[in-house]
Amino acid sequence: MLKGQVAVVTGGSRGIGRAIVRKLAENGADVAILYAGNQKAAEETCTLLQGFSVRCGAYRCDVADFDATKKTVNEILKDFGKIDILVNNAGITRDGSIATMKEQDFDDVIRTNLKGSFHMIRNCCRHFLHQRSGRIINISSVAGLSGNVGQANYSSAKAGLIGLTKTVARELAGRGITCNAIAPGFIDTDMTRGMNEKARDAVVASIPMKRAGKPEDVANLAAFLAGDGAAYITGEVIRVDGGLCI
Ligand code: NDP
């Protein structure tokens, strides 16, 4: 279904990103993974793709650094020849109450989660325009739709990402490029495993489907948005949250 296509997935080494990489590869896409520092996890992800007969490349690149993303996108274009799908998934949390949140924690989350996505879109966009095709998928969050206590920085970044998604969708639609956002709810990854058990149980109890989401629940939608079936969908924000934010 995605045979011959090249996907770039930021934060593709672990969690939701890894599941997206796996699903895209299962559908035939070659994949370039960007990761922050955990080389072992990135290599493991590439190893997981053996058997799918696709290419996988892992690139250490801090998405918050514009020059680094520019260099990496150029490297990927050199290595793979083109880019068809960009998934902006890299993200971090630095939770804290608004009354005590450090400025640095606000800035770090905005720089990685929001600016990082801008950097990648900015650096891939000329190639997409030239190619007259491209799929951009931004991983936002239900926190960007509804807010979340203790996540002023994260909610701001994820809400910003929705604005970015809609603007990019409008600007690039005429050239056959789509841009959509996925808003996951509570997904079982390293990011949420850090929570204490009581808080975790309380969140799960508040989800109508009574379970945490799996990374694959998000990956299935990402693969759909990257495929032919989603050619006429752009500027959309789709929740994958088991009903959490109905
Ligand atoms: P994880 O913490 O499990 O994985 C984060 C990934 O992002 C890793 O691959 C990490 O690389 C990479 N990364 C972090 N910072 C950077 C950076 N500056 N540059 C490049 N790569 C970076 O996160 P999840 O899988 O849980 O989350 C993935 C996305 O989904 C995030 O955007 C998150 O906000 C969003 N999301 C998650 C939810 C959840 O419940 N888990 C809910 C809603 C949204 P490395 O391994 O090298 O550190």
Coordinates of C-alpha atoms in Angstrom, one line a residue, residues 80-243:
F80 CA 16.6 7.8 0.4
G81 CA 16.2 10.1 -2.7
K82 CA 12.8 11.6 -1.5
I83 CA 10.4 12.0 1.3
D84 CA 6.6 11.3 0.9
I85 CA 5.4 11.2 4.5
L86 CA 6.4 13.3 7.5
V87 CA 5.2 12.3 11.0
N88 CA 5.9 14.8 13.7
N89 CA 5.8 12.7 16.7
A90 CA 8.8 13.6 18.9
G91 CA 7.6 15.0 22.2
I92 CA 8.5 15.6 25.8
T93 CA 6.7 16.5 29.0
R94 CA 7.9 18.8 31.9
D95 CA 4.7 18.8 34.1
G96 CA 4.1 21.2 36.9
S97 CA 1.5 23.5 38.2
I98 CA 1.2 26.9 36.5
A99 CA 1.9 28.6 39.9
T100 CA 5.4 27.1 40.0
M101 CA 6.3 26.1 36.4
K102 CA 9.9 27.1 35.5
E103 CA 10.3 29.2 32.4
Q104 CA 12.8 26.8 31.2
D105 CA 10.3 23.9 31.4
F106 CA 7.8 25.9 29.4
D107 CA 10.3 26.8 26.8
D108 CA 11.7 23.3 26.5
V109 CA 8.3 21.8 25.8
I110 CA 7.4 24.4 23.3
R111 CA 10.7 24.1 21.5
T112 CA 10.5 20.3 21.1
N113 CA 6.8 19.7 20.7
L114 CA 5.8 22.8 18.7
K115 CA 8.8 24.4 17.1
G116 CA 10.3 21.0 16.4
S117 CA 7.3 20.2 14.1
F118 CA 7.6 23.6 12.5
H119 CA 11.3 23.0 11.8
M120 CA 10.6 19.6 10.1
I121 CA 7.6 20.9 8.0
R122 CA 9.7 24.0 7.0
N123 CA 12.6 21.8 5.9
C124 CA 10.5 19.2 4.1
C125 CA 8.0 21.6 2.5
R126 CA 10.0 22.7 -0.5
H127 CA 10.6 19.1 -1.4
F128 CA 6.9 18.4 -1.1
L129 CA 6.0 21.5 -3.2
H130 CA 8.4 20.4 -5.9
Q131 CA 7.1 16.9 -5.8
R132 CA 3.5 18.1 -5.7
S133 CA 2.7 15.5 -3.1
G134 CA 3.3 14.9 0.6
R135 CA 1.5 13.7 3.7
I136 CA 2.2 15.6 7.0
I137 CA 0.8 14.0 10.2
N138 CA 1.3 15.9 13.5
I139 CA 0.9 14.1 16.8
S140 CA -0.9 16.5 19.0
S141 CA -2.9 15.4 22.2
V142 CA -6.3 15.7 23.8
A143 CA -4.4 18.1 26.2
G144 CA -4.3 20.5 23.2
L145 CA -8.1 20.3 22.8
S146 CA -9.2 20.3 26.4
G147 CA -6.2 21.4 28.5
N148 CA -4.9 19.3 31.3
V149 CA -4.0 20.2 34.9
G150 CA -0.3 20.4 35.4
Q151 CA 0.5 20.6 31.7
A152 CA 0.2 24.4 30.8
N153 CA 3.4 24.0 28.7
Y154 CA 2.4 20.8 27.0
S155 CA -1.2 21.8 26.3
S156 CA 0.0 25.1 24.8
A157 CA 2.4 23.3 22.5
K158 CA -0.2 20.7 21.5
A159 CA -2.9 23.4 20.9
G160 CA -0.3 25.3 18.9
L161 CA 0.3 22.2 16.8
I162 CA -3.4 22.2 15.9
G163 CA -3.1 25.8 14.6
L164 CA 0.0 24.9 12.7
T165 CA -1.7 21.8 11.2
K166 CA -4.7 23.9 9.9
T167 CA -2.6 26.6 8.5
V168 CA -0.2 24.3 6.7
A169 CA -3.2 22.3 5.4
R170 CA -4.7 25.5 3.9
E171 CA -1.3 26.7 2.5
L172 CA -0.3 23.4 0.8
A173 CA -3.7 21.9 -0.2
G174 CA -3.5 23.2 -3.7
R175 CA -0.3 21.3 -4.3
G176 CA -1.6 17.9 -3.3
I177 CA -0.1 18.0 0.2
T178 CA -2.3 17.1 3.2
C179 CA -1.6 18.0 6.8
N180 CA -3.6 16.4 9.6
A181 CA -3.3 16.0 13.4
I182 CA -3.9 13.1 15.6
A183 CA -4.9 13.8 19.2
P184 CA -4.2 10.7 21.3
G185 CA -5.6 10.3 24.8
F186 CA -3.9 8.2 27.5
I187 CA -1.5 5.8 25.7
D188 CA 0.6 3.2 27.4
T189 CA 4.3 4.3 26.7
D190 CA 7.4 5.4 28.7
M191 CA 5.8 8.8 28.8
T192 CA 2.8 7.7 30.9
R193 CA 4.5 4.8 32.7
G194 CA 6.3 7.3 34.9
M195 CA 2.9 8.1 36.6
N196 CA 2.2 6.6 40.0
E197 CA -0.3 3.7 40.0
K198 CA -3.1 5.6 41.8
A199 CA -3.1 8.5 39.3
R200 CA -2.9 6.1 36.4
D201 CA -5.8 4.0 37.7
A202 CA -7.9 7.2 38.1
V203 CA -7.2 8.2 34.5
V204 CA -8.1 4.8 33.1
A205 CA -11.3 4.8 35.2
S206 CA -12.3 8.0 33.5
I207 CA -11.9 6.6 30.0
P208 CA -15.3 5.4 28.6
M209 CA -13.5 2.3 27.1
K210 CA -11.9 1.6 30.5
R211 CA -8.4 1.0 29.2
A212 CA -5.3 2.9 28.2
G213 CA -4.7 3.1 24.5
K214 CA -2.0 1.1 22.8
P215 CA 0.7 2.8 20.6
E216 CA -0.8 0.6 17.8
D217 CA -4.2 2.4 18.2
V218 CA -2.5 5.6 17.2
A219 CA -0.3 3.9 14.5
N220 CA -3.3 2.5 12.7
L221 CA -4.7 6.0 12.2
A222 CA -1.3 7.4 11.1
A223 CA -1.0 4.7 8.5
F224 CA -4.5 5.5 7.2
L225 CA -3.7 9.2 7.0
A226 CA -0.6 8.4 5.1
G227 CA -2.4 6.1 2.6
D228 CA -4.4 6.6 -0.6
G229 CA -7.7 6.4 1.3
A230 CA -7.0 9.7 3.1
A231 CA -6.2 11.7 -0.1
Y232 CA -9.1 14.1 0.4
I233 CA -8.7 14.6 4.2
T234 CA -6.7 17.7 5.3
G235 CA -6.7 20.1 8.2
E236 CA -8.4 17.5 10.4
V237 CA -7.8 16.7 14.0
I238 CA -8.8 13.2 15.0
R239 CA -8.9 11.9 18.6
V240 CA -7.7 8.4 19.5
D241 CA -8.7 8.4 23.1
G242 CA -11.2 5.6 23.9
G243 CA -13.9 8.3 24.3

